[in-house]
Amino acid sequence: MRRLVTQGLKQSGFQTIDMASAEEAIDWMRKFGSPHLALVDIDLQYGMSGLDFCGIVRQFSEMPIVMMTANDEPFTIIQAIDKFAEDYITKPFSIRELVTRVSRVLRRIEQFSDDLS
């Protein structure tokens, strides 16, 4: 799934950085800074959960987060959006839908930044 998402985003003109674990992503961000947006799965294969990752990231970054996960439990969706995420997309989804959601979040952030300047 990660490879398909990365490939689909690249084909749509996005630059991507693919991390194998939340810990790897946190180390990368502390070294190089936050990317424009993070796509995070709640149920990560290795290490900490996606929600734990988001909690740590929020200690040092306000980058937009889009959750993409098979977890469609209402409590989890509400918790993720309330605490961390700009958007939440449940699997299965089309790459086109993901690209549309990512583009919309980035446009909103850009518009907000323009309004502040």
mmCIF file of N, CA and C in Angstrom:
data_model
loop_
_atom_site.group_PDB
_atom_site.id
_atom_site.type_symbol
_atom_site.label_atom_id
_atom_site.label_comp_id
_atom_site.label_asym_id
_atom_site.label_seq_id
_atom_site.Cartn_x
_atom_site.Cartn_y
_atom_site.Cartn_z
ATOM 1 N N MET A 1 0.830 -1.191 0.000
ATOM 2 C CA MET A 1 0.000 0.000 0.000
ATOM 3 C C MET A 1 0.873 1.254 0.000
ATOM 4 N N ARG A 2 1.938 1.236 0.827
ATOM 5 C CA ARG A 2 2.812 2.406 0.895
ATOM 6 C C ARG A 2 3.398 2.745 -0.471
ATOM 7 N N ARG A 3 3.845 1.705 -1.182
ATOM 8 C CA ARG A 3 4.432 1.939 -2.505
ATOM 9 C C ARG A 3 3.420 2.510 -3.485
ATOM 10 N N LEU A 4 2.194 1.998 -3.451
ATOM 11 C CA LEU A 4 1.151 2.504 -4.353
ATOM 12 C C LEU A 4 0.828 3.966 -4.059
ATOM 13 N N VAL A 5 0.737 4.314 -2.785
ATOM 14 C CA VAL A 5 0.456 5.698 -2.404
ATOM 15 C C VAL A 5 1.600 6.601 -2.850
ATOM 16 N N THR A 6 2.830 6.187 -2.567
ATOM 17 C CA THR A 6 3.995 6.984 -2.963
ATOM 18 C C THR A 6 4.028 7.180 -4.473
ATOM 19 N N GLN A 7 3.826 6.104 -5.214
ATOM 20 C CA GLN A 7 3.841 6.179 -6.677
ATOM 21 C C GLN A 7 2.721 7.086 -7.188
ATOM 22 N N GLY A 8 1.522 6.944 -6.643
ATOM 23 C CA GLY A 8 0.398 7.772 -7.075
ATOM 24 C C GLY A 8 0.614 9.248 -6.798
ATOM 25 N N LEU A 9 1.176 9.559 -5.640
ATOM 26 C CA LEU A 9 1.455 10.961 -5.314
ATOM 27 C C LEU A 9 2.540 11.528 -6.223
ATOM 28 N N LYS A 10 3.585 10.749 -6.478
ATOM 29 C CA LYS A 10 4.650 11.211 -7.374
ATOM 30 C C LYS A 10 4.112 11.450 -8.782
ATOM 31 N N GLN A 11 3.260 10.549 -9.271
ATOM 32 C CA GLN A 11 2.685 10.716 -10.604
ATOM 33 C C GLN A 11 1.787 11.948 -10.682
ATOM 34 N N SER A 12 1.291 12.385 -9.534
ATOM 35 C CA SER A 12 0.441 13.580 -9.493
ATOM 36 C C SER A 12 1.246 14.845 -9.231
ATOM 37 N N GLY A 13 2.572 14.728 -9.218
ATOM 38 C CA GLY A 13 3.424 15.899 -9.103
ATOM 39 C C GLY A 13 3.929 16.222 -7.703
ATOM 40 N N PHE A 14 3.649 15.373 -6.736
ATOM 41 C CA PHE A 14 4.121 15.615 -5.374
ATOM 42 C C PHE A 14 5.505 15.011 -5.177
ATOM 43 N N GLN A 15 6.315 15.666 -4.351
ATOM 44 C CA GLN A 15 7.566 15.075 -3.894
ATOM 45 C C GLN A 15 7.241 14.300 -2.629
ATOM 46 N N THR A 16 7.760 13.101 -2.508
ATOM 47 C CA THR A 16 7.432 12.267 -1.353
ATOM 48 C C THR A 16 8.692 11.760 -0.667
ATOM 49 N N ILE A 17 8.549 11.514 0.617
ATOM 50 C CA ILE A 17 9.572 10.847 1.415
ATOM 51 C C ILE A 17 8.850 9.708 2.112
ATOM 52 N N ASP A 18 9.308 8.507 1.908
ATOM 53 C CA ASP A 18 8.641 7.315 2.431
ATOM 54 C C ASP A 18 9.442 6.774 3.606
ATOM 55 N N MET A 19 8.811 6.678 4.755
ATOM 56 C CA MET A 19 9.475 6.174 5.957
ATOM 57 C C MET A 19 8.889 4.819 6.345
ATOM 58 N N ALA A 20 9.748 3.919 6.813
ATOM 59 C CA ALA A 20 9.319 2.575 7.188
ATOM 60 C C ALA A 20 8.687 2.528 8.572
ATOM 61 N N SER A 21 8.983 3.526 9.419
ATOM 62 C CA SER A 21 8.439 3.517 10.778
ATOM 63 C C SER A 21 8.247 4.941 11.277
ATOM 64 N N ALA A 22 7.444 5.072 12.314
ATOM 65 C CA ALA A 22 7.222 6.380 12.934
ATOM 66 C C ALA A 22 8.520 6.906 13.532
ATOM 67 N N GLU A 23 9.275 6.027 14.144
ATOM 68 C CA GLU A 23 10.538 6.439 14.755
ATOM 69 C C GLU A 23 11.491 7.007 13.706
ATOM 70 N N GLU A 24 11.560 6.361 12.550
ATOM 71 C CA GLU A 24 12.406 6.846 11.460
ATOM 72 C C GLU A 24 11.935 8.223 10.990
ATOM 73 N N ALA A 25 10.632 8.408 10.894
ATOM 74 C CA ALA A 25 10.084 9.696 10.459
ATOM 75 C C ALA A 25 10.394 10.801 11.467
ATOM 76 N N ILE A 26 10.258 10.512 12.749
ATOM 77 C CA ILE A 26 10.562 11.516 13.776
ATOM 78 C C ILE A 26 12.037 11.895 13.724
ATOM 79 N N ASP A 27 12.915 10.919 13.622
ATOM 80 C CA ASP A 27 14.351 11.212 13.515
ATOM 81 C C ASP A 27 14.630 12.090 12.300
ATOM 82 N N TRP A 28 14.011 11.759 11.169
ATOM 83 C CA TRP A 28 14.210 12.539 9.942
ATOM 84 C C TRP A 28 13.746 13.983 10.142
ATOM 85 N N MET A 29 12.565 14.166 10.740
ATOM 86 C CA MET A 29 12.034 15.522 10.933
ATOM 87 C C MET A 29 12.885 16.323 11.908
ATOM 88 N N ARG A 30 13.406 15.711 12.922
ATOM 89 C CA ARG A 30 14.271 16.432 13.868
ATOM 90 C C ARG A 30 15.574 16.844 13.198
ATOM 91 N N LYS A 31 16.013 16.082 12.224
ATOM 92 C CA LYS A 31 17.258 16.400 11.517
ATOM 93 C C LYS A 31 17.042 17.424 10.409
ATOM 94 N N PHE A 32 15.964 17.253 9.629
ATOM 95 C CA PHE A 32 15.773 18.070 8.431
ATOM 96 C C PHE A 32 14.608 19.050 8.503
ATOM 97 N N GLY A 33 13.753 18.946 9.508
ATOM 98 C CA GLY A 33 12.562 19.796 9.597
ATOM 99 C C GLY A 33 11.328 19.070 9.088
ATOM 100 N N SER A 34 10.199 19.690 9.328
ATOM 101 C CA SER A 34 8.919 19.062 8.971
ATOM 102 C C SER A 34 8.625 19.203 7.488
ATOM 103 N N PRO A 35 8.064 18.170 6.883
ATOM 104 C CA PRO A 35 7.602 18.298 5.495
ATOM 105 C C PRO A 35 6.342 19.161 5.439
ATOM 106 N N HIS A 36 5.852 19.423 4.246
ATOM 107 C CA HIS A 36 4.639 20.235 4.094
ATOM 108 C C HIS A 36 3.405 19.530 4.629
ATOM 109 N N LEU A 37 3.425 18.193 4.647
ATOM 110 C CA LEU A 37 2.263 17.412 5.070
ATOM 111 C C LEU A 37 2.722 15.989 5.373
ATOM 112 N N ALA A 38 2.044 15.340 6.311
ATOM 113 C CA ALA A 38 2.335 13.929 6.599
ATOM 114 C C ALA A 38 1.084 13.092 6.395
ATOM 115 N N LEU A 39 1.244 11.967 5.724
ATOM 116 C CA LEU A 39 0.196 10.947 5.632
ATOM 117 C C LEU A 39 0.541 9.885 6.666
ATOM 118 N N VAL A 40 -0.390 9.617 7.561
ATOM 119 C CA VAL A 40 -0.096 8.723 8.685
ATOM 120 C C VAL A 40 -1.181 7.659 8.800
ATOM 121 N N ASP A 41 -0.749 6.416 8.949
ATOM 122 C CA ASP A 41 -1.675 5.319 9.226
ATOM 123 C C ASP A 41 -1.736 5.131 10.734
ATOM 124 N N ILE A 42 -2.915 4.968 11.285
ATOM 125 C CA ILE A 42 -3.043 4.753 12.727
ATOM 126 C C ILE A 42 -2.395 3.438 13.130
ATOM 127 N N ASP A 43 -2.606 2.409 12.337
ATOM 128 C CA ASP A 43 -2.102 1.075 12.668
ATOM 129 C C ASP A 43 -0.815 0.795 11.905
ATOM 130 N N LEU A 44 0.270 1.418 12.343
ATOM 131 C CA LEU A 44 1.559 1.229 11.693
ATOM 132 C C LEU A 44 2.076 -0.182 11.947
ATOM 133 N N GLN A 45 2.829 -0.711 10.985
ATOM 134 C CA GLN A 45 3.324 -2.085 11.092
ATOM 135 C C GLN A 45 4.388 -2.241 12.168
ATOM 136 N N TYR A 46 5.236 -1.247 12.324
ATOM 137 C CA TYR A 46 6.384 -1.365 13.220
ATOM 138 C C TYR A 46 6.369 -0.232 14.242
ATOM 139 N N GLY A 47 6.737 -0.547 15.474
ATOM 140 C CA GLY A 47 6.925 0.485 16.481
ATOM 141 C C GLY A 47 5.632 1.084 16.983
ATOM 142 N N MET A 48 5.675 2.378 17.216
ATOM 143 C CA MET A 48 4.548 3.080 17.836
ATOM 144 C C MET A 48 3.357 3.206 16.890
ATOM 145 N N SER A 49 2.199 3.510 17.444
ATOM 146 C CA SER A 49 0.988 3.703 16.635
ATOM 147 C C SER A 49 1.038 5.060 15.941
ATOM 148 N N GLY A 50 0.199 5.220 14.953
ATOM 149 C CA GLY A 50 0.099 6.498 14.259
ATOM 150 C C GLY A 50 -0.359 7.622 15.169
ATOM 151 N N LEU A 51 -1.271 7.331 16.095
ATOM 152 C CA LEU A 51 -1.726 8.362 17.036
ATOM 153 C C LEU A 51 -0.602 8.768 17.977
ATOM 154 N N ASP A 52 0.194 7.804 18.452
ATOM 155 C CA ASP A 52 1.350 8.143 19.291
ATOM 156 C C ASP A 52 2.344 8.993 18.509
ATOM 157 N N PHE A 53 2.578 8.629 17.253
ATOM 158 C CA PHE A 53 3.457 9.411 16.383
ATOM 159 C C PHE A 53 2.972 10.853 16.291
ATOM 160 N N CYS A 54 1.680 11.027 16.044
ATOM 161 C CA CYS A 54 1.122 12.374 15.912
ATOM 162 C C CYS A 54 1.288 13.170 17.204
ATOM 163 N N GLY A 55 1.102 12.522 18.345
ATOM 164 C CA GLY A 55 1.275 13.195 19.624
ATOM 165 C C GLY A 55 2.692 13.705 19.812
ATOM 166 N N ILE A 56 3.680 12.915 19.429
ATOM 167 C CA ILE A 56 5.077 13.343 19.530
ATOM 168 C C ILE A 56 5.356 14.470 18.549
ATOM 169 N N VAL A 57 4.891 14.327 17.316
ATOM 170 C CA VAL A 57 5.125 15.353 16.298
ATOM 171 C C VAL A 57 4.526 16.693 16.725
ATOM 172 N N ARG A 58 3.347 16.668 17.335
ATOM 173 C CA ARG A 58 2.692 17.914 17.756
ATOM 174 C C ARG A 58 3.484 18.655 18.834
ATOM 175 N N GLN A 59 4.434 17.997 19.473
ATOM 176 C CA GLN A 59 5.271 18.666 20.460
ATOM 177 C C GLN A 59 6.260 19.626 19.808
ATOM 178 N N PHE A 60 6.553 19.419 18.507
ATOM 179 C CA PHE A 60 7.535 20.285 17.855
ATOM 180 C C PHE A 60 7.126 20.757 16.458
ATOM 181 N N SER A 61 5.938 20.395 15.984
ATOM 182 C CA SER A 61 5.538 20.785 14.630
ATOM 183 C C SER A 61 4.026 20.912 14.516
ATOM 184 N N GLU A 62 3.607 21.858 13.701
ATOM 185 C CA GLU A 62 2.183 22.025 13.378
ATOM 186 C C GLU A 62 1.892 21.626 11.931
ATOM 187 N N MET A 63 2.758 20.803 11.352
ATOM 188 C CA MET A 63 2.537 20.401 9.960
ATOM 189 C C MET A 63 1.179 19.714 9.827
ATOM 190 N N PRO A 64 0.524 19.891 8.697
ATOM 191 C CA PRO A 64 -0.758 19.220 8.468
ATOM 192 C C PRO A 64 -0.576 17.702 8.408
ATOM 193 N N ILE A 65 -1.559 17.003 8.967
ATOM 194 C CA ILE A 65 -1.544 15.543 8.984
ATOM 195 C C ILE A 65 -2.847 15.033 8.374
ATOM 196 N N VAL A 66 -2.714 14.092 7.457
ATOM 197 C CA VAL A 66 -3.867 13.382 6.903
ATOM 198 C C VAL A 66 -3.727 11.930 7.343
ATOM 199 N N MET A 67 -4.727 11.442 8.050
ATOM 200 C CA MET A 67 -4.739 10.046 8.481
ATOM 201 C C MET A 67 -5.311 9.206 7.342
ATOM 202 N N MET A 68 -4.647 8.098 7.026
ATOM 203 C CA MET A 68 -5.176 7.157 6.038
ATOM 204 C C MET A 68 -5.068 5.773 6.650
ATOM 205 N N THR A 69 -6.220 5.175 6.898
ATOM 206 C CA THR A 69 -6.220 3.968 7.708
ATOM 207 C C THR A 69 -7.452 3.111 7.454
ATOM 208 N N ALA A 70 -7.357 1.857 7.798
ATOM 209 C CA ALA A 70 -8.512 0.961 7.717
ATOM 210 C C ALA A 70 -9.418 1.107 8.932
ATOM 211 N N ASN A 71 -8.964 1.815 9.947
ATOM 212 C CA ASN A 71 -9.722 1.978 11.186
ATOM 213 C C ASN A 71 -10.864 2.966 10.964
ATOM 214 N N ASP A 72 -12.094 2.450 10.925
ATOM 215 C CA ASP A 72 -13.250 3.312 10.676
ATOM 216 C C ASP A 72 -14.150 3.438 11.904
ATOM 217 N N GLU A 73 -13.585 3.189 13.084
ATOM 218 C CA GLU A 73 -14.355 3.333 14.317
ATOM 219 C C GLU A 73 -14.607 4.815 14.590
ATOM 220 N N PRO A 74 -15.867 5.213 14.814
ATOM 221 C CA PRO A 74 -16.183 6.628 15.024
ATOM 222 C C PRO A 74 -15.356 7.285 16.126
ATOM 223 N N PHE A 75 -15.133 6.606 17.254
ATOM 224 C CA PHE A 75 -14.353 7.205 18.341
ATOM 225 C C PHE A 75 -12.940 7.539 17.877
ATOM 226 N N THR A 76 -12.321 6.627 17.132
ATOM 227 C CA THR A 76 -10.958 6.839 16.653
ATOM 228 C C THR A 76 -10.903 7.984 15.656
ATOM 229 N N ILE A 77 -11.870 8.044 14.749
ATOM 230 C CA ILE A 77 -11.919 9.129 13.767
ATOM 231 C C ILE A 77 -12.043 10.469 14.480
ATOM 232 N N ILE A 78 -12.961 10.560 15.433
ATOM 233 C CA ILE A 78 -13.172 11.813 16.162
ATOM 234 C C ILE A 78 -11.915 12.195 16.933
ATOM 235 N N GLN A 79 -11.303 11.238 17.604
ATOM 236 C CA GLN A 79 -10.087 11.511 18.367
ATOM 237 C C GLN A 79 -8.972 12.010 17.448
ATOM 238 N N ALA A 80 -8.783 11.356 16.323
ATOM 239 C CA ALA A 80 -7.712 11.735 15.400
ATOM 240 C C ALA A 80 -7.920 13.134 14.842
ATOM 241 N N ILE A 81 -9.128 13.441 14.417
ATOM 242 C CA ILE A 81 -9.395 14.768 13.851
ATOM 243 C C ILE A 81 -9.349 15.836 14.935
ATOM 244 N N ASP A 82 -9.905 15.538 16.096
ATOM 245 C CA ASP A 82 -9.930 16.514 17.182
ATOM 246 C C ASP A 82 -8.528 16.875 17.662
ATOM 247 N N LYS A 83 -7.632 15.898 17.721
ATOM 248 C CA LYS A 83 -6.310 16.143 18.296
ATOM 249 C C LYS A 83 -5.213 16.420 17.270
ATOM 250 N N PHE A 84 -5.304 15.822 16.081
ATOM 251 C CA PHE A 84 -4.137 15.837 15.209
ATOM 252 C C PHE A 84 -4.391 16.147 13.737
ATOM 253 N N ALA A 85 -5.423 15.590 13.161
ATOM 254 C CA ALA A 85 -5.508 15.489 11.702
ATOM 255 C C ALA A 85 -6.368 16.572 11.063
ATOM 256 N N GLU A 86 -5.925 17.016 9.900
ATOM 257 C CA GLU A 86 -6.728 17.921 9.084
ATOM 258 C C GLU A 86 -7.759 17.142 8.285
ATOM 259 N N ASP A 87 -7.465 15.880 8.011
ATOM 260 C CA ASP A 87 -8.399 15.032 7.272
ATOM 261 C C ASP A 87 -8.154 13.581 7.665
ATOM 262 N N TYR A 88 -9.138 12.730 7.353
ATOM 263 C CA TYR A 88 -9.095 11.312 7.733
ATOM 264 C C TYR A 88 -9.742 10.539 6.599
ATOM 265 N N ILE A 89 -8.995 9.638 6.007
ATOM 266 C CA ILE A 89 -9.513 8.858 4.889
ATOM 267 C C ILE A 89 -9.394 7.371 5.234
ATOM 268 N N THR A 90 -10.483 6.626 5.020
ATOM 269 C CA THR A 90 -10.460 5.208 5.369
ATOM 270 C C THR A 90 -10.202 4.342 4.136
ATOM 271 N N LYS A 91 -9.454 3.275 4.365
ATOM 272 C CA LYS A 91 -9.169 2.298 3.316
ATOM 273 C C LYS A 91 -10.386 1.412 3.139
ATOM 274 N N PRO A 92 -10.652 0.971 1.942
ATOM 275 C CA PRO A 92 -9.925 1.286 0.718
ATOM 276 C C PRO A 92 -10.315 2.660 0.176
ATOM 277 N N PHE A 93 -9.400 3.270 -0.537
ATOM 278 C CA PHE A 93 -9.658 4.549 -1.182
ATOM 279 C C PHE A 93 -8.919 4.566 -2.513
ATOM 280 N N SER A 94 -9.341 5.450 -3.385
ATOM 281 C CA SER A 94 -8.647 5.580 -4.665
ATOM 282 C C SER A 94 -7.514 6.590 -4.508
ATOM 283 N N ILE A 95 -6.480 6.414 -5.305
ATOM 284 C CA ILE A 95 -5.374 7.375 -5.291
ATOM 285 C C ILE A 95 -5.890 8.753 -5.679
ATOM 286 N N ARG A 96 -6.835 8.793 -6.593
ATOM 287 C CA ARG A 96 -7.400 10.085 -7.006
ATOM 288 C C ARG A 96 -8.053 10.800 -5.821
ATOM 289 N N GLU A 97 -8.798 10.048 -4.992
ATOM 290 C CA GLU A 97 -9.406 10.656 -3.807
ATOM 291 C C GLU A 97 -8.325 11.151 -2.849
ATOM 292 N N LEU A 98 -7.292 10.357 -2.636
ATOM 293 C CA LEU A 98 -6.213 10.771 -1.743
ATOM 294 C C LEU A 98 -5.531 12.029 -2.259
ATOM 295 N N VAL A 99 -5.212 12.061 -3.546
ATOM 296 C CA VAL A 99 -4.570 13.235 -4.146
ATOM 297 C C VAL A 99 -5.458 14.464 -3.980
ATOM 298 N N THR A 100 -6.755 14.311 -4.184
ATOM 299 C CA THR A 100 -7.692 15.425 -4.026
ATOM 300 C C THR A 100 -7.690 15.936 -2.591
ATOM 301 N N ARG A 101 -7.727 15.043 -1.627
ATOM 302 C CA ARG A 101 -7.733 15.439 -0.214
ATOM 303 C C ARG A 101 -6.420 16.111 0.185
ATOM 304 N N VAL A 102 -5.298 15.544 -0.237
ATOM 305 C CA VAL A 102 -3.993 16.135 0.063
ATOM 306 C C VAL A 102 -3.890 17.518 -0.571
ATOM 307 N N SER A 103 -4.298 17.645 -1.813
ATOM 308 C CA SER A 103 -4.252 18.944 -2.500
ATOM 309 C C SER A 103 -5.095 19.976 -1.773
ATOM 310 N N ARG A 104 -6.262 19.581 -1.331
ATOM 311 C CA ARG A 104 -7.162 20.505 -0.630
ATOM 312 C C ARG A 104 -6.560 20.968 0.693
ATOM 313 N N VAL A 105 -5.990 20.062 1.456
ATOM 314 C CA VAL A 105 -5.360 20.452 2.727
ATOM 315 C C VAL A 105 -4.212 21.419 2.463
ATOM 316 N N LEU A 106 -3.381 21.135 1.474
ATOM 317 C CA LEU A 106 -2.259 22.025 1.171
ATOM 318 C C LEU A 106 -2.734 23.394 0.694
ATOM 319 N N ARG A 107 -3.809 23.430 -0.099
ATOM 320 C CA ARG A 107 -4.357 24.728 -0.536
ATOM 321 C C ARG A 107 -4.867 25.531 0.652
ATOM 322 N N ARG A 108 -5.571 24.875 1.576
ATOM 323 C CA ARG A 108 -6.081 25.573 2.768
ATOM 324 C C ARG A 108 -4.936 26.148 3.590
ATOM 325 N N ILE A 109 -3.888 25.381 3.774
ATOM 326 C CA ILE A 109 -2.732 25.849 4.544
ATOM 327 C C ILE A 109 -2.087 27.032 3.832
ATOM 328 N N GLU A 110 -1.938 26.938 2.521
ATOM 329 C CA GLU A 110 -1.350 28.031 1.746
ATOM 330 C C GLU A 110 -2.217 29.278 1.830
ATOM 331 N N GLN A 111 -3.527 29.134 1.703
ATOM 332 C CA GLN A 111 -4.430 30.284 1.805
ATOM 333 C C GLN A 111 -4.352 30.916 3.182
ATOM 334 N N PHE A 112 -4.286 30.108 4.220
ATOM 335 C CA PHE A 112 -4.182 30.619 5.583
ATOM 336 C C PHE A 112 -2.875 31.391 5.752
ATOM 337 N N SER A 113 -1.772 30.857 5.226
ATOM 338 C CA SER A 113 -0.479 31.535 5.313
ATOM 339 C C SER A 113 -0.513 32.862 4.572
ATOM 340 N N ASP A 114 -1.146 32.880 3.386
ATOM 341 C CA ASP A 114 -1.266 34.124 2.619
ATOM 342 C C ASP A 114 -2.088 35.156 3.372
ATOM 343 N N ASP A 115 -3.148 34.723 4.049
ATOM 344 C CA ASP A 115 -3.991 35.641 4.810
ATOM 345 C C ASP A 115 -3.230 36.278 5.966
ATOM 346 N N LEU A 116 -2.256 35.578 6.514
ATOM 347 C CA LEU A 116 -1.485 36.102 7.638
ATOM 348 C C LEU A 116 -0.411 37.081 7.201
ATOM 349 N N SER A 117 -0.009 37.040 5.922
ATOM 350 C CA SER A 117 1.061 37.935 5.475
ATOM 351 C C SER A 117 0.552 39.225 4.901
#
